[in-house]
């Protein structure tokens, strides 16, 4: 009997591992394809229109990130970590509509106090339309993720990524940046309406009823998550704003192009992390703290090794890759590459630790770490930019991510140690 039970457990474990690997593959494929095309837009703008337009797009993108965060309101990770089904799918969708409307109002109120030139203002406005569509689509994709329909999610991301990219490039070639962004939104809309929504609402188990009184119950815990996300996007916008004001929009274009590489590691590993968050939630609910400690330690070691390897190897491939992607002129800014890769590793580590805290629902600690990082950038960035040119902005981010990582890691270690002690005493 023991042997038979062992065989059953091994077969079940093998099936679970196979399904997990498939989920990670499909989620990684779709997310990587979509985000890759999105970040490739800056390369296309730099090549077709020049560094000035690339700087305008970067400033508009980081500015609208702030309000896109309000629109999503941190509900993505909260929604997929709701393994107990506390709220209906319809409630999550209704909540996203409310937050999107609030984000749009906040955006237009803030936009006219920025002092941006007219062209940048228009670029921000049309890009905000696209970001709202992304946010509304995201809540339906989270529904599909709850049912582990990662194949459909992957197809959706691939179609939207390729279609919007091709539409953007074709329009940019014949028209200006603002028209290209609007065309990108027009290409995104039919995929959202004709693919994302029908696939989600027709899924077995979809709960369409929206419980109005539950909207506040979703927003309250998500409020901390959105503040934490806002702190990150305010950091990225602030560094670019300081560079644009201290130097020029053209130099910001080159800076933004190189610092896209900062997102390579989070881009490659983010989909896998989003699949792991529900798993961490389950481990924490089952009080399997030793497993969490072991997985956290191994992940930190992996991040450190990969970051060190990329930084060291960039001495060999760095200038070639920059020339290939952005052209000969960007080589004068190649000194930004190694600190950019280092900052990317720190960003990945912070994102991984934040995902663990999200799964453990330690939202207050996330907020504390995020605010500390944002304040670090605000205090350090202007002085570092004046002292170290554009590299100072990256140095301020590295310092900020270090502060955030230390706080987050300390909270994880202390929390697991405390609950383990309580559990041990109960036993």
Short mmCIF file of C-alpha atoms in Angstrom, two decimals:
data_model
loop_
_atom_site.label_atom_id
_atom_site.label_comp_id
_atom_site.label_asym_id
_atom_site.label_seq_id
_atom_site.Cartn_x
_atom_site.Cartn_y
_atom_site.Cartn_z
CA UNK A 1 0.00 0.00 0.00
CA UNK A 2 2.82 2.39 0.88
CA UNK A 3 4.53 1.66 -2.44
CA UNK A 4 1.31 2.20 -4.38
CA UNK A 5 0.64 5.46 -2.55
CA UNK A 6 4.18 6.59 -3.28
CA UNK A 7 3.75 5.88 -6.98
CA UNK A 8 0.50 7.85 -7.05
CA UNK A 9 2.14 10.80 -5.29
CA UNK A 10 5.08 10.74 -7.72
CA UNK A 11 2.77 10.66 -10.76
CA UNK A 12 0.67 13.49 -9.35
CA UNK A 13 3.80 15.52 -8.60
CA UNK A 14 5.08 14.90 -12.13
CA UNK A 15 1.79 16.10 -13.64
CA UNK A 16 1.80 19.22 -11.47
CA UNK A 17 5.39 20.02 -12.45
CA UNK A 18 4.57 19.51 -16.13
CA UNK A 19 1.54 21.79 -15.90
CA UNK A 20 3.55 24.41 -14.01
CA UNK A 21 6.28 24.35 -16.66
CA UNK A 22 3.68 24.69 -19.41
CA UNK A 23 2.07 27.63 -17.61
CA UNK A 24 5.41 29.36 -17.19
CA UNK A 25 6.24 28.75 -20.87
CA UNK A 26 2.99 30.14 -22.24
CA UNK A 27 2.95 33.09 -19.84
CA UNK A 28 6.60 33.88 -20.55
CA UNK A 29 6.15 33.59 -24.31
CA UNK A 30 3.16 35.90 -24.44
CA UNK A 31 4.40 38.48 -21.96
CA UNK A 32 7.90 38.54 -23.41
CA UNK A 33 6.58 38.99 -26.95
CA UNK A 34 4.27 41.83 -25.98
CA UNK A 35 6.73 43.70 -23.76
CA UNK A 36 9.57 43.16 -26.24
CA UNK A 37 7.56 44.87 -28.98
CA UNK A 38 6.58 47.67 -26.61
CA UNK A 39 10.17 48.42 -25.63
CA UNK A 40 11.32 48.05 -29.21
CA UNK A 41 9.20 51.10 -30.03
CA UNK A 42 11.85 53.36 -28.50
CA UNK A 43 14.47 51.82 -30.79
CA UNK A 44 12.23 52.41 -33.81
CA UNK A 45 11.53 56.01 -32.81
CA UNK A 46 15.24 56.69 -32.35
CA UNK A 47 16.04 55.19 -35.75
CA UNK A 48 13.17 56.78 -37.70
CA UNK A 49 12.61 60.15 -36.01
CA UNK A 50 15.74 60.73 -33.93
CA UNK A 51 16.71 61.19 -30.29
CA UNK A 52 14.41 64.18 -29.75
CA UNK A 53 11.23 62.19 -30.40
CA UNK A 54 12.65 59.25 -28.46
CA UNK A 55 13.06 61.56 -25.48
CA UNK A 56 9.49 62.87 -25.84
CA UNK A 57 8.11 59.33 -25.97
CA UNK A 58 10.15 58.28 -22.94
CA UNK A 59 8.95 61.26 -20.91
CA UNK A 60 5.33 60.64 -21.94
CA UNK A 61 5.60 56.92 -21.22
CA UNK A 62 7.01 57.34 -17.73
CA UNK A 63 4.50 60.10 -16.97
CA UNK A 64 1.49 58.02 -18.06
CA UNK A 65 2.90 55.08 -16.10
CA UNK A 66 1.91 56.91 -12.94
CA UNK A 67 -1.74 57.12 -13.94
CA UNK A 68 -1.79 53.67 -15.53
CA UNK A 69 -0.82 52.45 -12.07
CA UNK A 70 -3.84 54.23 -10.61
CA UNK A 71 -6.01 52.61 -13.30
CA UNK A 72 -4.80 49.08 -12.49
CA UNK A 73 -4.67 49.98 -8.78
CA UNK A 74 -2.37 47.10 -7.92
CA UNK A 75 -5.20 44.65 -8.46
CA UNK A 76 -3.33 42.31 -10.80
CA UNK A 77 -1.24 40.51 -8.20
CA UNK A 78 -4.05 40.78 -5.65
CA UNK A 79 -6.52 39.22 -8.11
CA UNK A 80 -4.32 36.27 -9.09
CA UNK A 81 -3.36 35.65 -5.45
CA UNK A 82 -7.05 35.44 -4.50
CA UNK A 83 -6.89 31.66 -4.48
CA UNK A 84 -9.86 31.42 -2.08
CA UNK A 85 -12.22 33.29 -4.44
CA UNK A 86 -13.13 36.04 -1.99
CA UNK A 87 -14.48 38.28 -4.76
CA UNK A 88 -16.32 37.59 -8.03
CA UNK A 89 -14.79 38.20 -11.45
CA UNK A 90 -17.46 40.78 -12.18
CA UNK A 91 -16.48 42.70 -9.07
CA UNK A 92 -12.85 42.84 -10.16
CA UNK A 93 -13.92 44.09 -13.61
CA UNK A 94 -16.25 46.73 -12.16
CA UNK A 95 -13.49 47.88 -9.83
CA UNK A 96 -11.07 48.24 -12.74
CA UNK A 97 -13.59 50.40 -14.63
CA UNK A 98 -13.93 52.69 -11.60
CA UNK A 99 -10.20 53.03 -11.09
CA UNK A 100 -9.64 53.68 -14.82
CA UNK A 101 -12.14 56.56 -14.72
CA UNK A 102 -10.44 57.98 -11.63
CA UNK A 103 -7.03 57.69 -13.29
CA UNK A 104 -8.25 59.57 -16.37
CA UNK A 105 -9.56 62.45 -14.26
CA UNK A 106 -6.31 62.65 -12.25
CA UNK A 107 -4.30 62.54 -15.47
CA UNK A 108 -5.96 65.52 -17.13
CA UNK A 109 -5.88 67.55 -13.93
CA UNK A 110 -2.15 66.93 -13.51
CA UNK A 111 -1.22 67.23 -17.18
CA UNK A 112 -1.80 70.96 -17.40
CA UNK A 113 0.50 71.66 -14.46
CA UNK A 114 3.51 69.84 -15.92
CA UNK A 115 4.76 72.65 -18.13
CA UNK A 116 5.39 70.23 -21.00
CA UNK A 117 5.52 71.61 -24.57
CA UNK A 118 2.36 71.22 -26.66
CA UNK A 119 3.73 68.25 -28.62
CA UNK A 120 4.59 66.39 -25.44
CA UNK A 121 1.16 67.14 -23.99
CA UNK A 122 -0.57 65.64 -27.02
CA UNK A 123 1.74 62.63 -26.92
CA UNK A 124 0.88 62.08 -23.25
CA UNK A 125 -2.86 62.32 -23.95
CA UNK A 126 -2.96 59.76 -26.78
CA UNK A 127 -0.59 57.44 -24.92
CA UNK A 128 -2.86 57.56 -21.87
CA UNK A 129 -5.68 56.18 -24.03
CA UNK A 130 -3.51 53.20 -24.89
CA UNK A 131 -2.52 52.64 -21.25
CA UNK A 132 -6.18 52.59 -20.19
CA UNK A 133 -6.93 49.93 -22.79
CA UNK A 134 -4.02 47.89 -21.46
CA UNK A 135 -5.39 48.15 -17.94
CA UNK A 136 -8.91 47.10 -18.90
CA UNK A 137 -7.58 44.17 -20.89
CA UNK A 138 -5.40 43.12 -17.96
CA UNK A 139 -8.31 42.41 -15.63
CA UNK A 140 -9.79 39.94 -18.15
CA UNK A 141 -6.43 38.25 -18.61
CA UNK A 142 -6.20 37.83 -14.83
CA UNK A 143 -9.54 36.02 -14.99
CA UNK A 144 -8.04 33.63 -17.55
CA UNK A 145 -4.98 33.20 -15.35
CA UNK A 146 -7.21 32.19 -12.45
CA UNK A 147 -8.49 29.33 -14.64
CA UNK A 148 -4.88 28.60 -15.71
CA UNK A 149 -5.70 29.30 -19.34
CA UNK A 150 -2.20 30.53 -20.05
CA UNK A 151 -2.31 29.45 -23.69
CA UNK A 152 -5.10 31.94 -24.44
CA UNK A 153 -3.23 34.64 -22.52
CA UNK A 154 -0.12 33.95 -24.59
CA UNK A 155 -2.03 34.17 -27.87
CA UNK A 156 -3.63 37.44 -26.79
CA UNK A 157 -0.30 39.02 -25.88
CA UNK A 158 1.37 37.84 -29.09
CA UNK A 159 -1.42 39.20 -31.32
CA UNK A 160 -1.57 42.54 -29.51
CA UNK A 161 2.20 42.91 -29.40
CA UNK A 162 2.79 42.18 -33.07
CA UNK A 163 -0.26 44.05 -34.40
CA UNK A 164 0.29 47.23 -32.39
CA UNK A 165 4.01 47.26 -33.22
CA UNK A 166 3.46 46.90 -36.97
CA UNK A 167 0.70 49.50 -36.94
CA UNK A 168 2.86 51.91 -34.98
CA UNK A 169 5.87 51.49 -37.30
CA UNK A 170 3.83 51.94 -40.47
CA UNK A 171 2.10 55.06 -39.16
CA UNK A 172 5.34 56.55 -37.78
CA UNK A 173 7.01 56.21 -41.16
CA UNK A 174 4.35 58.34 -42.90
CA UNK A 175 3.16 60.57 -40.06
CA UNK A 176 4.27 61.93 -36.69
CA UNK A 177 4.71 60.33 -33.26
CA UNK A 178 1.28 61.33 -31.93
CA UNK A 179 -0.57 59.76 -34.87
CA UNK A 180 1.50 56.58 -34.52
CA UNK A 181 0.51 56.19 -30.86
CA UNK A 182 -3.17 56.75 -31.69
CA UNK A 183 -2.98 54.12 -34.46
CA UNK A 184 -1.44 51.72 -31.94
CA UNK A 185 -4.47 52.19 -29.69
CA UNK A 186 -6.81 51.59 -32.63
CA UNK A 187 -5.04 48.29 -33.36
CA UNK A 188 -5.23 47.18 -29.71
CA UNK A 189 -8.98 47.80 -29.32
CA UNK A 190 -10.44 45.06 -31.59
CA UNK A 191 -8.24 42.37 -30.02
CA UNK A 192 -9.46 43.43 -26.59
CA UNK A 193 -13.13 43.50 -27.62
CA UNK A 194 -13.23 40.44 -29.87
CA UNK A 195 -10.73 38.14 -28.17
CA UNK A 196 -9.94 38.99 -24.53
CA UNK A 197 -13.47 39.69 -23.31
CA UNK A 198 -15.26 36.75 -25.00
CA UNK A 199 -12.60 34.24 -23.92
CA UNK A 200 -12.77 35.41 -20.29
CA UNK A 201 -16.55 35.69 -19.86
CA UNK A 202 -17.23 32.37 -21.60
CA UNK A 203 -14.80 30.47 -19.37
CA UNK A 204 -16.34 27.82 -17.17
CA UNK A 205 -16.56 29.13 -13.64
CA UNK A 206 -16.66 32.82 -14.61
CA UNK A 207 -18.69 34.75 -12.04
CA UNK A 208 -20.23 37.73 -13.81
CA UNK A 209 -22.10 39.25 -10.89
CA UNK A 210 -20.56 42.48 -9.61
CA UNK A 211 -21.00 42.94 -5.88
CA UNK A 212 -20.88 46.71 -5.33
CA UNK A 213 -20.16 46.53 -1.61
CA UNK A 214 -17.13 44.36 -2.38
CA UNK A 215 -15.49 47.05 -4.52
CA UNK A 216 -14.28 48.82 -1.40
CA UNK A 217 -13.04 45.51 -0.01
CA UNK A 218 -10.84 45.12 -3.10
CA UNK A 219 -9.66 48.71 -3.18
CA UNK A 220 -8.66 48.85 0.47
CA UNK A 221 -5.89 46.17 0.39
CA UNK A 222 -5.01 47.16 -3.18
CA UNK A 223 -4.55 50.77 -2.08
CA UNK A 224 -1.26 49.88 -0.46
CA UNK A 225 -0.16 47.97 -3.56
CA UNK A 226 -0.92 50.90 -5.85
CA UNK A 227 0.99 53.29 -3.61
CA UNK A 228 3.95 50.92 -3.72
CA UNK A 229 3.77 50.76 -7.54
CA UNK A 230 3.39 54.53 -7.74
CA UNK A 231 6.59 54.95 -5.79
CA UNK A 232 8.47 52.96 -8.46
CA UNK A 233 6.97 54.79 -11.44
CA UNK A 234 7.52 58.16 -9.77
CA UNK A 235 11.17 57.17 -9.42
CA UNK A 236 11.54 56.36 -13.12
CA UNK A 237 9.70 59.52 -14.19
CA UNK A 238 11.65 61.72 -11.77
CA UNK A 239 15.04 60.54 -13.05
CA UNK A 240 14.04 61.29 -16.64
CA UNK A 241 12.45 64.60 -15.71
CA UNK A 242 15.67 65.70 -13.98
CA UNK A 243 17.78 64.73 -17.01
CA UNK A 244 15.44 66.53 -19.41
CA UNK A 245 15.47 69.70 -17.30
CA UNK A 246 19.19 69.58 -16.53
CA UNK A 247 20.38 68.75 -20.06
CA UNK A 248 17.99 68.29 -23.03
CA UNK A 249 15.23 66.14 -24.51
CA UNK A 250 17.71 64.81 -27.06
CA UNK A 251 20.08 63.54 -24.39
CA UNK A 252 17.09 62.09 -22.54
CA UNK A 253 16.33 60.13 -25.71
CA UNK A 254 19.75 58.48 -25.67
CA UNK A 255 19.55 57.87 -21.91
CA UNK A 256 16.12 56.28 -22.22
CA UNK A 257 17.24 54.07 -25.08
CA UNK A 258 20.17 52.60 -23.16
CA UNK A 259 18.28 52.23 -19.89
CA UNK A 260 15.70 50.06 -21.65
CA UNK A 261 18.27 47.33 -21.10
CA UNK A 262 17.65 47.72 -17.36
CA UNK A 263 14.36 45.92 -17.88
CA UNK A 264 15.82 42.86 -19.64
CA UNK A 265 16.09 40.67 -16.54
CA UNK A 266 12.66 41.62 -15.09
CA UNK A 267 11.19 41.15 -18.56
CA UNK A 268 12.56 37.63 -18.87
CA UNK A 269 11.64 36.52 -15.35
CA UNK A 270 8.47 38.52 -14.66
CA UNK A 271 6.05 36.01 -16.23
CA UNK A 272 7.51 33.15 -14.19
CA UNK A 273 7.21 35.25 -11.03
CA UNK A 274 3.53 36.01 -11.72
CA UNK A 275 2.92 32.25 -11.94
CA UNK A 276 4.82 31.71 -8.67
CA UNK A 277 2.85 34.28 -6.64
CA UNK A 278 -0.22 32.02 -6.19
CA UNK A 279 2.19 29.21 -5.30
CA UNK A 280 3.83 31.33 -2.59
CA UNK A 281 0.35 32.23 -1.30
CA UNK A 282 -0.46 28.53 -1.01
CA UNK A 283 2.84 27.72 0.73
CA UNK A 284 2.30 30.54 3.21
CA UNK A 285 -1.28 29.42 3.89
CA UNK A 286 0.00 25.88 4.48
CA UNK A 287 2.70 27.23 6.86
CA UNK A 288 5.50 25.71 4.81
CA UNK A 289 7.95 28.41 5.86
CA UNK A 290 11.10 26.33 5.37
CA UNK A 291 10.21 25.96 1.67
CA UNK A 292 9.70 29.73 1.34
CA UNK A 293 13.06 30.42 3.00
CA UNK A 294 14.84 27.96 0.72
CA UNK A 295 13.21 29.29 -2.46
CA UNK A 296 13.93 32.90 -1.49
CA UNK A 297 17.60 32.17 -0.81
CA UNK A 298 18.07 30.29 -4.08
CA UNK A 299 16.34 33.03 -6.06
CA UNK A 300 18.57 35.72 -4.53
CA UNK A 301 21.70 33.73 -5.36
CA UNK A 302 20.51 33.22 -8.95
CA UNK A 303 19.81 36.95 -9.38
CA UNK A 304 23.25 37.87 -8.03
CA UNK A 305 25.07 35.37 -10.28
CA UNK A 306 23.19 36.35 -13.44
CA UNK A 307 23.67 40.07 -12.78
CA UNK A 308 27.40 39.66 -12.19
CA UNK A 309 27.75 37.57 -15.35
CA UNK A 310 25.92 40.14 -17.47
CA UNK A 311 27.95 43.05 -16.11
CA UNK A 312 31.25 41.26 -16.71
CA UNK A 313 30.33 40.01 -20.18
CA UNK A 314 29.08 43.44 -21.27
CA UNK A 315 32.75 44.41 -21.72
CA UNK A 316 32.74 42.03 -24.69
CA UNK A 317 29.32 42.52 -26.30
CA UNK A 318 28.22 45.93 -24.98
CA UNK A 319 29.40 48.35 -27.67
CA UNK A 320 28.49 45.97 -30.48
CA UNK A 321 24.94 45.54 -29.14
CA UNK A 322 24.46 49.28 -28.65
CA UNK A 323 25.67 50.05 -32.17
CA UNK A 324 23.45 47.35 -33.63
CA UNK A 325 20.32 48.53 -31.83
CA UNK A 326 20.66 52.30 -31.68
CA UNK A 327 23.31 53.31 -34.19
CA UNK A 328 26.81 54.78 -34.06
CA UNK A 329 25.91 58.00 -32.24
CA UNK A 330 24.87 56.23 -29.05
CA UNK A 331 28.38 54.85 -28.44
CA UNK A 332 29.38 58.08 -26.72
CA UNK A 333 26.92 57.08 -23.99
CA UNK A 334 28.13 53.47 -23.71
CA UNK A 335 29.50 54.18 -20.22
CA UNK A 336 25.88 53.94 -19.03
CA UNK A 337 25.56 50.26 -19.98
CA UNK A 338 27.26 48.54 -17.04
CA UNK A 339 25.51 50.56 -14.29
CA UNK A 340 22.27 50.01 -16.20
CA UNK A 341 22.74 46.23 -16.08
CA UNK A 342 23.61 46.44 -12.40
CA UNK A 343 20.49 48.48 -11.70
CA UNK A 344 18.46 45.92 -13.66
CA UNK A 345 19.71 43.15 -11.38
CA UNK A 346 18.80 45.16 -8.29
CA UNK A 347 15.38 45.89 -9.79
CA UNK A 348 14.80 42.20 -10.46
CA UNK A 349 15.78 41.29 -6.90
CA UNK A 350 13.41 43.91 -5.46
CA UNK A 351 10.60 42.71 -7.72
CA UNK A 352 11.10 39.12 -6.64
CA UNK A 353 11.08 40.02 -2.93
CA UNK A 354 8.04 42.25 -3.46
CA UNK A 355 6.23 39.35 -5.11
CA UNK A 356 6.90 37.19 -2.05
CA UNK A 357 5.60 39.89 0.28
CA UNK A 358 2.52 40.27 -1.93
CA UNK A 359 1.85 36.55 -1.66
CA UNK A 360 2.26 36.85 2.12
CA UNK A 361 -0.07 39.89 2.02
CA UNK A 362 2.41 42.13 3.83
CA UNK A 363 1.21 45.18 1.92
CA UNK A 364 2.18 47.71 4.58
CA UNK A 365 5.79 46.56 4.46
CA UNK A 366 5.77 46.83 0.66
CA UNK A 367 4.59 50.40 0.92
CA UNK A 368 7.25 51.30 3.47
CA UNK A 369 10.02 49.89 1.29
CA UNK A 370 8.66 51.62 -1.83
CA UNK A 371 8.36 55.01 -0.16
CA UNK A 372 11.88 54.70 1.25
CA UNK A 373 13.22 53.96 -2.25
CA UNK A 374 11.31 56.86 -3.82
CA UNK A 375 12.53 59.33 -1.18
CA UNK A 376 16.08 58.12 -1.77
CA UNK A 377 15.83 58.94 -5.48
CA UNK A 378 14.26 62.35 -4.84
CA UNK A 379 17.01 63.26 -2.40
CA UNK A 380 19.96 61.81 -4.33
CA UNK A 381 19.15 62.13 -8.03
CA UNK A 382 19.52 65.91 -8.65
CA UNK A 383 22.90 66.09 -6.91
CA UNK A 384 24.19 62.87 -8.52
CA UNK A 385 23.09 63.99 -11.99
CA UNK A 386 24.95 67.27 -11.59
CA UNK A 387 28.02 65.43 -10.29
CA UNK A 388 28.12 62.34 -12.54
CA UNK A 389 26.21 63.52 -15.65
CA UNK A 390 23.43 61.13 -16.75
CA UNK A 391 25.04 58.22 -14.92
CA UNK A 392 24.03 59.91 -11.68
CA UNK A 393 20.38 59.04 -12.36
CA UNK A 394 21.26 55.34 -12.56
CA UNK A 395 23.40 55.55 -9.42
CA UNK A 396 20.44 57.03 -7.55
CA UNK A 397 18.27 54.09 -8.67
CA UNK A 398 20.90 51.57 -7.55
CA UNK A 399 21.03 53.19 -4.10
CA UNK A 400 17.22 53.25 -3.95
CA UNK A 401 16.85 49.59 -4.93
CA UNK A 402 19.46 48.68 -2.32
CA UNK A 403 17.46 50.44 0.38
CA UNK A 404 14.24 48.81 -0.81
CA UNK A 405 15.82 45.35 -0.99
CA UNK A 406 17.27 45.54 2.51
CA UNK A 407 13.94 46.58 4.01
CA UNK A 408 11.98 43.94 2.09
CA UNK A 409 14.38 41.12 2.91
CA UNK A 410 14.40 42.08 6.59
CA UNK A 411 10.60 41.96 6.70
CA UNK A 412 10.47 38.55 5.00
CA UNK A 413 13.07 37.04 7.34
CA UNK A 414 11.48 38.51 10.45
CA UNK A 415 7.95 37.53 9.46
CA UNK A 416 8.82 33.92 8.61
CA UNK A 417 10.92 33.63 11.76
CA UNK A 418 8.08 34.98 13.92
CA UNK A 419 5.36 32.78 12.47
CA UNK A 420 7.66 29.76 12.55
CA UNK A 421 8.26 30.35 16.25
CA UNK A 422 4.51 30.63 16.89
CA UNK A 423 3.88 27.41 14.94
CA UNK A 424 6.64 25.59 16.78
CA UNK A 425 5.20 26.66 20.12
CA UNK A 426 1.75 25.48 19.09
CA UNK A 427 3.13 22.11 18.13
#
